[in-house]
Each structure stands twice: as C-alpha cells, then as structure tokens.
C-alpha atoms as one frame of an Amber mdcrd trajectory, in Angstrom:
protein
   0.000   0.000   0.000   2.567   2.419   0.876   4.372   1.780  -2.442   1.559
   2.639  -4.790   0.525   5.330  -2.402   4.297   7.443  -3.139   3.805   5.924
  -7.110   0.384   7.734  -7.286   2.398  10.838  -4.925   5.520  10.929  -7.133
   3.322  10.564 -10.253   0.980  12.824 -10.325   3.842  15.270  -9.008   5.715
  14.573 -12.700   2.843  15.031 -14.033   1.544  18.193 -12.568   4.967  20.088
 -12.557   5.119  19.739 -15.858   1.404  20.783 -16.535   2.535  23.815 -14.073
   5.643  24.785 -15.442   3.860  25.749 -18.747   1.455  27.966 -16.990   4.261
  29.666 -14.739   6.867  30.297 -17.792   3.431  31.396 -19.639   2.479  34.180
 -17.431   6.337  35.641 -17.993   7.569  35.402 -21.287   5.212  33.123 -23.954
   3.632  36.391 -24.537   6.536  37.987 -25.761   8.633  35.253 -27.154   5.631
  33.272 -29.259   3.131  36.164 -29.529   5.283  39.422 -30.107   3.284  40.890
 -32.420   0.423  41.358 -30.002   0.522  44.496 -27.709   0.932  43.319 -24.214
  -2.134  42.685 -22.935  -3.369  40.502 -25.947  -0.062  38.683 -26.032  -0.503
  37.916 -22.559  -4.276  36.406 -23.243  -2.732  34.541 -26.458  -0.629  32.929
 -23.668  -3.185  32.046 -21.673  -5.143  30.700 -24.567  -2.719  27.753 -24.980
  -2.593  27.338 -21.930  -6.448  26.894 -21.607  -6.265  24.743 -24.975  -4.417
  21.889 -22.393  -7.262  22.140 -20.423  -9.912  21.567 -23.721  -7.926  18.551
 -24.504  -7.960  17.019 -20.557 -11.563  15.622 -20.866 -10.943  14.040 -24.751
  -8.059  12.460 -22.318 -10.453  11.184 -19.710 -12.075   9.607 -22.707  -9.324
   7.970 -24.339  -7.315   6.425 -21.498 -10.230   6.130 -18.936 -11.955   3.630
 -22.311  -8.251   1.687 -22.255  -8.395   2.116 -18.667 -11.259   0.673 -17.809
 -10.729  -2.330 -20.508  -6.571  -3.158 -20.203  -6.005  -1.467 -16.931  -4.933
   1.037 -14.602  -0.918   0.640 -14.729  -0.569   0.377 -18.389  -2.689   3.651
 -18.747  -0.537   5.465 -16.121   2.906   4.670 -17.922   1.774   5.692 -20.655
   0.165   9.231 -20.105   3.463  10.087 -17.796   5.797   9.385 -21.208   3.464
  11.072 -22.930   3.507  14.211 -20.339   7.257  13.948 -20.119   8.030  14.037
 -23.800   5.558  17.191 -24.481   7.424  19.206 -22.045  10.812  17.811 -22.972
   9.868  19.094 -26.465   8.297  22.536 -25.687  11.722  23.227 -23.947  13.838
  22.845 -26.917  10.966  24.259 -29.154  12.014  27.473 -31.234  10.378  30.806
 -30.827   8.522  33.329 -33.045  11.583  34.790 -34.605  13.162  32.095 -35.453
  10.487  30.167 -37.384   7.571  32.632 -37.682   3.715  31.266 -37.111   4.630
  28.040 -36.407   6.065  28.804 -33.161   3.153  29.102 -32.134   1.403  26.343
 -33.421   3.558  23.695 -32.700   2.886  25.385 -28.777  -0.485  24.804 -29.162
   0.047  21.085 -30.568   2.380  20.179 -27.702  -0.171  21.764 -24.998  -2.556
  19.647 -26.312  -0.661  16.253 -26.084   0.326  17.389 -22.604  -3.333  18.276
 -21.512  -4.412  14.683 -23.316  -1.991  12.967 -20.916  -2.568  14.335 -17.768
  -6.226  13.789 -18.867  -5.415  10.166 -17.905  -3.324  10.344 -15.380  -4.995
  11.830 -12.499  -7.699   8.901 -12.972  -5.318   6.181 -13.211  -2.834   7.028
 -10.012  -5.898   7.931  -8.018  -7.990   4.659  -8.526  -4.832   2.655  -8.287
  -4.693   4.232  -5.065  -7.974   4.059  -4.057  -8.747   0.286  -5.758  -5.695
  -0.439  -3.531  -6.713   1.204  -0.090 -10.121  -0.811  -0.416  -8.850  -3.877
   0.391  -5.709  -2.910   2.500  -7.737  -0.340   4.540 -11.221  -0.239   3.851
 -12.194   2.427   6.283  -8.687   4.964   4.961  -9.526   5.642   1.658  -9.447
   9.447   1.855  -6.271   9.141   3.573  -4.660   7.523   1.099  -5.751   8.832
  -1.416  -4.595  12.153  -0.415  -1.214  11.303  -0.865  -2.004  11.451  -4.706
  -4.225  14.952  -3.909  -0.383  16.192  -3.239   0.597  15.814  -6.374  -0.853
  18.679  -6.980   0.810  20.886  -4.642   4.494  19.225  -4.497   4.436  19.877
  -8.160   3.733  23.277  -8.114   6.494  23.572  -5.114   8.814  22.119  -7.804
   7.715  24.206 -10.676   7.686  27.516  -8.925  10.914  26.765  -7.480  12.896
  25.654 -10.217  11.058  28.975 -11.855  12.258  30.733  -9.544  15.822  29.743
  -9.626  15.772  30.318 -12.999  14.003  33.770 -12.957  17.050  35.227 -10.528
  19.291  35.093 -14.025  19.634  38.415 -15.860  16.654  39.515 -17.564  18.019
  38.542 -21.203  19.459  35.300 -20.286  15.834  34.318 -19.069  14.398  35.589
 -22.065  16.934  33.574 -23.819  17.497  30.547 -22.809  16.619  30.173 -18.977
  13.439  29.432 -19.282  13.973  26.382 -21.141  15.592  25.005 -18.469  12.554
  24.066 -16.494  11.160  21.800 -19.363  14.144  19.991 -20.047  14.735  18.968
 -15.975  11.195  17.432 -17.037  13.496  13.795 -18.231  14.844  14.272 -14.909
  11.665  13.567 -13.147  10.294  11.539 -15.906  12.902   8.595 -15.521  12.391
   8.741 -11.776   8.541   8.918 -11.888   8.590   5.872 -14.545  10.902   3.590
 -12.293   8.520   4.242  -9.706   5.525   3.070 -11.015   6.947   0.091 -12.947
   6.714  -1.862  -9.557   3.677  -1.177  -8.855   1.044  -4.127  -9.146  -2.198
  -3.948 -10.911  -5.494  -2.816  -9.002  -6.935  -5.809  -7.105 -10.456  -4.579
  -7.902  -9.698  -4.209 -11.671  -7.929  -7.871 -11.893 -10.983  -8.840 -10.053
 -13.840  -7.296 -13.036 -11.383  -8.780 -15.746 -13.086 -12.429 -14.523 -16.120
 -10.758 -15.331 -17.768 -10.668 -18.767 -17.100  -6.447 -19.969 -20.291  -4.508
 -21.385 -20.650  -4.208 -24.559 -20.455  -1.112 -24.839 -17.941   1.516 -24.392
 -17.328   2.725 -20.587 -18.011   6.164 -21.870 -21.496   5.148 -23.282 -22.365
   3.279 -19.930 -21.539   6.323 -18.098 -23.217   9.025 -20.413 -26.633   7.070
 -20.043 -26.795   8.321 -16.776 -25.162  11.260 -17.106 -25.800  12.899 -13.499
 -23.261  11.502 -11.424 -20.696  12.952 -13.806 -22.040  15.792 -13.882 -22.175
  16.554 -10.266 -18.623  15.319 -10.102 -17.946  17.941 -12.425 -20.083  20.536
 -11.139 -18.164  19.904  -7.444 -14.542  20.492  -8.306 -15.361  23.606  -9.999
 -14.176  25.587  -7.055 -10.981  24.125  -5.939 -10.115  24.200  -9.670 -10.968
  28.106 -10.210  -8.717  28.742  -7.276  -6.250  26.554  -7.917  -5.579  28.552
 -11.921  -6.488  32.071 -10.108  -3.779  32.283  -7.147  -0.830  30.324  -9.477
  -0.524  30.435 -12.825  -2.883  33.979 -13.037  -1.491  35.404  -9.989   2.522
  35.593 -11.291   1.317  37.566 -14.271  -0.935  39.828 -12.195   1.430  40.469
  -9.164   4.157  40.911 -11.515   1.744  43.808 -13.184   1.083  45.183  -9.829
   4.740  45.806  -9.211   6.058  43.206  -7.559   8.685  41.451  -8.237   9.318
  38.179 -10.280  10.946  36.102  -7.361   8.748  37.991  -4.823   5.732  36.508
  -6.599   7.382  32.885  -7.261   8.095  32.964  -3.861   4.730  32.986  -2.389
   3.194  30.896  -4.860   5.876  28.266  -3.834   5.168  29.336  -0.191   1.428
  28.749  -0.427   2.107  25.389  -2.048   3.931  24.360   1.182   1.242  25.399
   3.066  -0.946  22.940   0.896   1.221  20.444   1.563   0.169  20.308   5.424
  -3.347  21.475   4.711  -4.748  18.984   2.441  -3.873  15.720   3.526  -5.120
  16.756   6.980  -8.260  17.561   5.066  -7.790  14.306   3.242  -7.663  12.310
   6.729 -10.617  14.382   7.834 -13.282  13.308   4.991 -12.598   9.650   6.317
 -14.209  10.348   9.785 -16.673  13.311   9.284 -17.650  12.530   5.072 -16.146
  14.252   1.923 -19.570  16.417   1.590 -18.755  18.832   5.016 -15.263  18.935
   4.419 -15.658  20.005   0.690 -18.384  22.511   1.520 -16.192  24.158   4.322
 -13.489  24.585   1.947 -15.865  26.254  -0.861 -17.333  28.449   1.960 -14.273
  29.281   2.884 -12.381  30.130  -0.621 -15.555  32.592  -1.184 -15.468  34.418
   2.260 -11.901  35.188   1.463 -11.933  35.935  -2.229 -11.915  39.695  -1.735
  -9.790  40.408   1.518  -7.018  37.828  -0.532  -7.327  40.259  -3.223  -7.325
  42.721  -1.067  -3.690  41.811   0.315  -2.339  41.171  -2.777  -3.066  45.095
  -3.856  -1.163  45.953  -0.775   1.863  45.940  -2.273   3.271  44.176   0.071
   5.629  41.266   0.264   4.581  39.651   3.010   0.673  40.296   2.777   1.194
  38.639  -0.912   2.387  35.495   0.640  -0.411  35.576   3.332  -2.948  35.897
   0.315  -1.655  33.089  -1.353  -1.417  31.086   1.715  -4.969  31.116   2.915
  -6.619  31.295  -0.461  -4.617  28.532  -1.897  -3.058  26.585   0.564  -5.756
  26.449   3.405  -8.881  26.904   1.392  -8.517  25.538  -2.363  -6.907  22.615
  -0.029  -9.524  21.805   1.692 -11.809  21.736  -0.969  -9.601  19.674  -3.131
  -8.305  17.210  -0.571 -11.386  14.821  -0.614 -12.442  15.067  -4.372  -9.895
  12.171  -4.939 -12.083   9.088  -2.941 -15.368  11.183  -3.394 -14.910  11.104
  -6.933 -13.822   7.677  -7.408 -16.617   6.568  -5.192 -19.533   7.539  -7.256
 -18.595   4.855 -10.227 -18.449   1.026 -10.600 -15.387  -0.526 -10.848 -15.557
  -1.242 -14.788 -16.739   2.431 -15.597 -14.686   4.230 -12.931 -11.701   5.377
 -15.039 -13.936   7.171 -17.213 -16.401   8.661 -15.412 -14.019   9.960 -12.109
 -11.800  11.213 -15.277 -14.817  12.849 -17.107 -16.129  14.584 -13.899 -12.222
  15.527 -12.817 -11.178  16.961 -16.087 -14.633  18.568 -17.059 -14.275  20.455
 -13.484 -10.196  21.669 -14.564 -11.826  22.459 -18.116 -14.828  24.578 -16.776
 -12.827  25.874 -13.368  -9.116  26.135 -14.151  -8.953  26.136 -18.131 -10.563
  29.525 -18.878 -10.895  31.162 -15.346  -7.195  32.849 -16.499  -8.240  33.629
 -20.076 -11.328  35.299 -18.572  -9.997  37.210 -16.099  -7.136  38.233 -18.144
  -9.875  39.730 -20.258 -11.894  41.779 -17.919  -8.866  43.002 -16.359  -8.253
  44.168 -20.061 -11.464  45.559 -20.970 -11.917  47.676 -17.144  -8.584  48.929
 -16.786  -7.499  47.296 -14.007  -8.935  46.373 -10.084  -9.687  42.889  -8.692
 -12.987  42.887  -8.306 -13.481  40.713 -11.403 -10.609  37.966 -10.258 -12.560
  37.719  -6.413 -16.018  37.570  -8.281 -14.247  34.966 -10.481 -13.445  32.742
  -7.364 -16.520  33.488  -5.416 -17.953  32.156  -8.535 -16.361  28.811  -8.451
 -16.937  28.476  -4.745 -20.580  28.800  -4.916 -20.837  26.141  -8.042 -18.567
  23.571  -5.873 -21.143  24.830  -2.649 -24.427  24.324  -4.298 -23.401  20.925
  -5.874 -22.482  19.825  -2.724 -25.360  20.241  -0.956 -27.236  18.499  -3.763
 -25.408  15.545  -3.440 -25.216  12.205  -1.213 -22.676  11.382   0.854 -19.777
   8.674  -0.942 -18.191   7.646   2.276 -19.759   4.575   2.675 -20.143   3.675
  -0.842 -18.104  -0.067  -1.643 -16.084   0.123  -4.242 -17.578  -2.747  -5.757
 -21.220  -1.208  -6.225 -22.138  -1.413 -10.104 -23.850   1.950 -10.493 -23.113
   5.450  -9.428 -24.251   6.801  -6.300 -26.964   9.765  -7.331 -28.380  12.789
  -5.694 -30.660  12.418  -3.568 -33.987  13.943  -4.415 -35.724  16.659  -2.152
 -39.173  16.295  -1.232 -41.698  18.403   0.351 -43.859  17.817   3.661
C-alpha cells in the first residue's frame, strides 16, 4: 500500500509540474517570445489561450485512457500518459520561438499543450484509482487518507515548478528571455525517468484484476456512463471551485502580481510558499473526509475560498511582500486545499469498478476544463477591458466556490459507498412535507 501510495504521490507530481511549469513560464515570457506581435495585454491572453487549450484537450483524455483504462487497466494507462507528459514538455523546452520560425512557433505550442493536456487527462484517474482500488482492500475504512497522498501531487508539483522557476528567474533579464526558461522543461526527463521507475513496480489494481473475470459490457465505458449522465455531472459541477482557485492564485497570480509591481521572485516565492502550506493542509483535510464525510469537508473549503476571495485580493493590492504570501497562503493553501483534498475518494466513489476510469476522469477533467482552463483567459480579459482592479478575479473565485457549494449540498454522501457497487451513487432527491 505504501508503495503505490508514493507511485500515485511521485506521479501525479511529474505530471503536474510539468502541466505547471507551462502555466508559470506562460504568465512571464510566452507572450513575448511566441506572440510578439500582439501588444501586451493581448499577447498575454494569447498565452493564456494555450494554456487553456491543455485544459480543452484534458476531458478528450479522460475519454481515451479512462476507455483503455477501464478495458486493459490502470498501470498500463498510467505509464503511458506520464511518457506522454514527459516528452511534451521535454519538447516545448527545446521548441524554437517566433523569430526564429515565424507562425509556427506558435502552433507547434499549441500542438504540444494539447498532447500534454491529453496525458494528464489520464493520469490523475489512473494514479488515483490505483490508489484508491488499492486502499479498499488494505484499509477499507482509509480511503481518503490515502488517497490524499495522490491529492499532493498537486501541490508538491507546483512547489517544484515555482521553485525551479524561480531559480531560474534570478538570471539576468536577457538570459531568461533567452534561454533560462527552457531550463525548467528539459529537468522534465529528470523527473520523468524517476517517476517511470517508480511506477513500474507497482502491481495492478486488485479490484480491476478482479472485473477482468467478469464478462465487460458491450459497450464503451463512456457510453455506460453518459446514459446516466448525473453523477458525472455533479462530479464535475463539485470540483469547480478548488479548480478556479487553484488557476487564479498560481498560474494567473505571477502575471498579475508581476503587473502590480512586484517582483518576479517575490511573486514565485509565495506561490511556492502557499504550495507548502498545501502540503500540510490537504492531507489533513484528506484524513478528515474519512471520519466526518467528503460532503462537510468540501463545503467548508468552498465556503471558505468565497469568504476570502476579496480580503485575498485585497492583500495582494497591498503591495506588500509579506501580505502577498499571506494571500496566497490562505486562499490557496488552506482553502482551495480543503476543498480539493477529498475530491480524490469522493470522486472515485460515485462509479463502478468497470466504468470508474472514465467517469471519475470525465467529472475531474470537465471540473479543470470549466474551473481552471478559462478562469485565467477570462480574467485576463476583464482586467483588459476595465482597466485594471480585482474585483473581477474575487467575483471569479466566489464564482467557483458557490458552483462547488451548491453541488455539494445536492449531493449524497460517498463515504460509505463499496467500491464494488455497479452503479453510481446519485443525488438524492428533495421532497416536500
């Protein structure tokens, strides 16, 4: 248990620092290097365009690897998606820029976002049911616990990306511009060998060998899930929040601080800050879920993320240091934590064990589409058209909090759900006295 647990960990870590990296180096320089002939603010929302164009390809990745998933297995699907992660990043860092080969700078951006938001499309569903499917029989009772460990993926890989960002940022302006912020990409093989040695040990899900003896539907997993499409779409509908914040106080917030005057290793610094504070705070809120239920710990978080939208905001204007880093800290590492900790075994609890690679990817990566994919893009646009102020970026994340809220308290506590159960586990329906 404890080796799949730091496979799914060390994993989805790869996985996400690479996925973070690109939206880090993209709030710095993509505008200028691969968009130049935009002014500023339009190369900046060019930037985020690709970046959101990952996220548009992250549910077409649910679909692809959560059907092979679902069919051939968890591991195979895993090792896959992580060379496929690896090698999109490897290849964005060694990719040329606008003036060296025009428009298809770029597009051949675009194309590698894509691949990279196809893989980790897969991968979050793969590492978090082999978790999961694992915990079940080892610890029955633990499987928010243990499935947190993958939740901190998440966070350890934006520790890695900001800081190795950040390292690189300290370099003189045109050496950055140059050549430094390749770097980060191409330390991607690093972690890629490491991540793949890791997870070649790791033994198939006992619950997946144990459906193979079973005869398959007929059908594809996505059909079986679409014909009742309401579980997945309250999945969807609940990470919205955690996934609005998550893309608002990271990726958004370098290129927005950094407009605001701060600067660039003042910003990395509490975005890599605030990840450490994630580090503590979710798996704590991970733990939690297993004794009080995912539904009050995810609602808490979403209550929280909205009652602090504005003052967070409201620090960050300060132009201060030290109030940016206690911004980022309680909107991102206490509250988007919280919220985020339990979606891994809530998710993965609403679908049978032959459909639940698809539909826990479907509802994970439709919530990072609709919460974390355009949330930049849009608030880089209002920012744009009002000439400046937050209001739009806390709206933004009150926004997402509400949606994650609301679906919340629509839905049925997973806790107690077996693993085994064939259907997904609905919402219950309100009736009057």
């Amino acid at each position: 248990m404890r080796r799949v647990a730091v496979s799914g960990l060390i994993g989805t870590a790869v996985e996400f620092y690479d996925f973070l990296v690109y939206g880090t180096v993209a709030a710095l320089v993509f505008g200028d290097l691969f968009f130049p002939q935009a002014d500023p603010a339009v190369g900046t929302i060019a930037a985020f365009g690709t970046f959101a164009a990952g996220y548009v390809a992250r549910p077409l990745g649910g679909i692809v690897f959560g059907h092979f998933g679902d069919r051939l297995g968890r591991k195979s699907m895993m090792l896959l998606t992580m060379a496929l992660m690896g090698g999109g990043s490897f290849l964005i860092g060694v990719l040329p820029t606008y003036d060296a080969i025009g428009v298809w700078a770029p597009v051949l951006l675009v194309t590698l976002r894509v691949v990279q938001g196809l893989a980790i499309g897969g991968e979050w569903g793969g590492a978090t049911l082999m978790v999961v499917e694992h915990a079940e029989r080892a610890h029955g009772g633990r499987r928010g616990l243990w499935s947190g460990f993958t939740q901190l993926g998440a966070p350890l890989g934006s520790v890695l990306s900001a800081g190795t960002v950040t390292l690189v940022s300290s370099l003189p302006d045109d050496d950055f511009r140059s050549w430094g912020w390749r770097v980060p990409f191409l330390v991607s093989v690093v972690l890629l060998a490491v991540g793949l040695f890791v997870r070649l040990k790791v033994a198939e899900s006992p619950l997946f060998t144990q459906a193979t003896k079973e005869p398959a539907p007929a059908r594809p997993p996505v059909f079986e899930v679409l014909r009742r499409p309401k579980p997945v779409l309250l999945a969807a509908c609940v990470g919205i929040g955690a996934f609005t914040a998550q893309s608002l106080l990271t990726g958004f917030m370098i290129s927005y601080a950094v407009d605001e005057g701060y600067a660039r290793p003042q910003v990395l610094t509490a975005v890599t800050i605030a990840s450490c504070v994630a580090l503590v705070v979710l798996p704590a809120a991970s733990a939690l879920s297993d004794r009080v239920g995912r539904r009050p710990v995810v609602l808490a978080g979403a209550l929280a993320s909205a009652a602090l939208a504005f003052p967070v905001l409201a620090l960050v204007d300060s132009g201060s240091p030290g109030l940016l880093i206690l911004a980022l800290a309680l909107g991102h590492g206490v509250a988007q934590s919280t919220m985020y900790g339990p979606l891994g075994a809530l998710l993965t609890e609403m679908f049978g064990t032959k459909v639940r690679y698809t539909g826990a990817s479907l509802g994970y990566q439709g919530a990072t589409l609709i919460g974390a994919g355009f949330s930049p893009l849009i608030a880089s646009s209002l920012l744009a058209s009002s000439g400046g102020g937050s209001t739009p970026v806390a709206l933004l994340l009150c926004g997402g909090a509400a949606i994650t809220a609301l679906t919340v308290w629509r839905m049925r506590e997973t806790r107690e759900n077996a693993l085994e159960a064939p259907v997904a586990a609905p919402a219950p329906e309100r009736t009057s006295r």
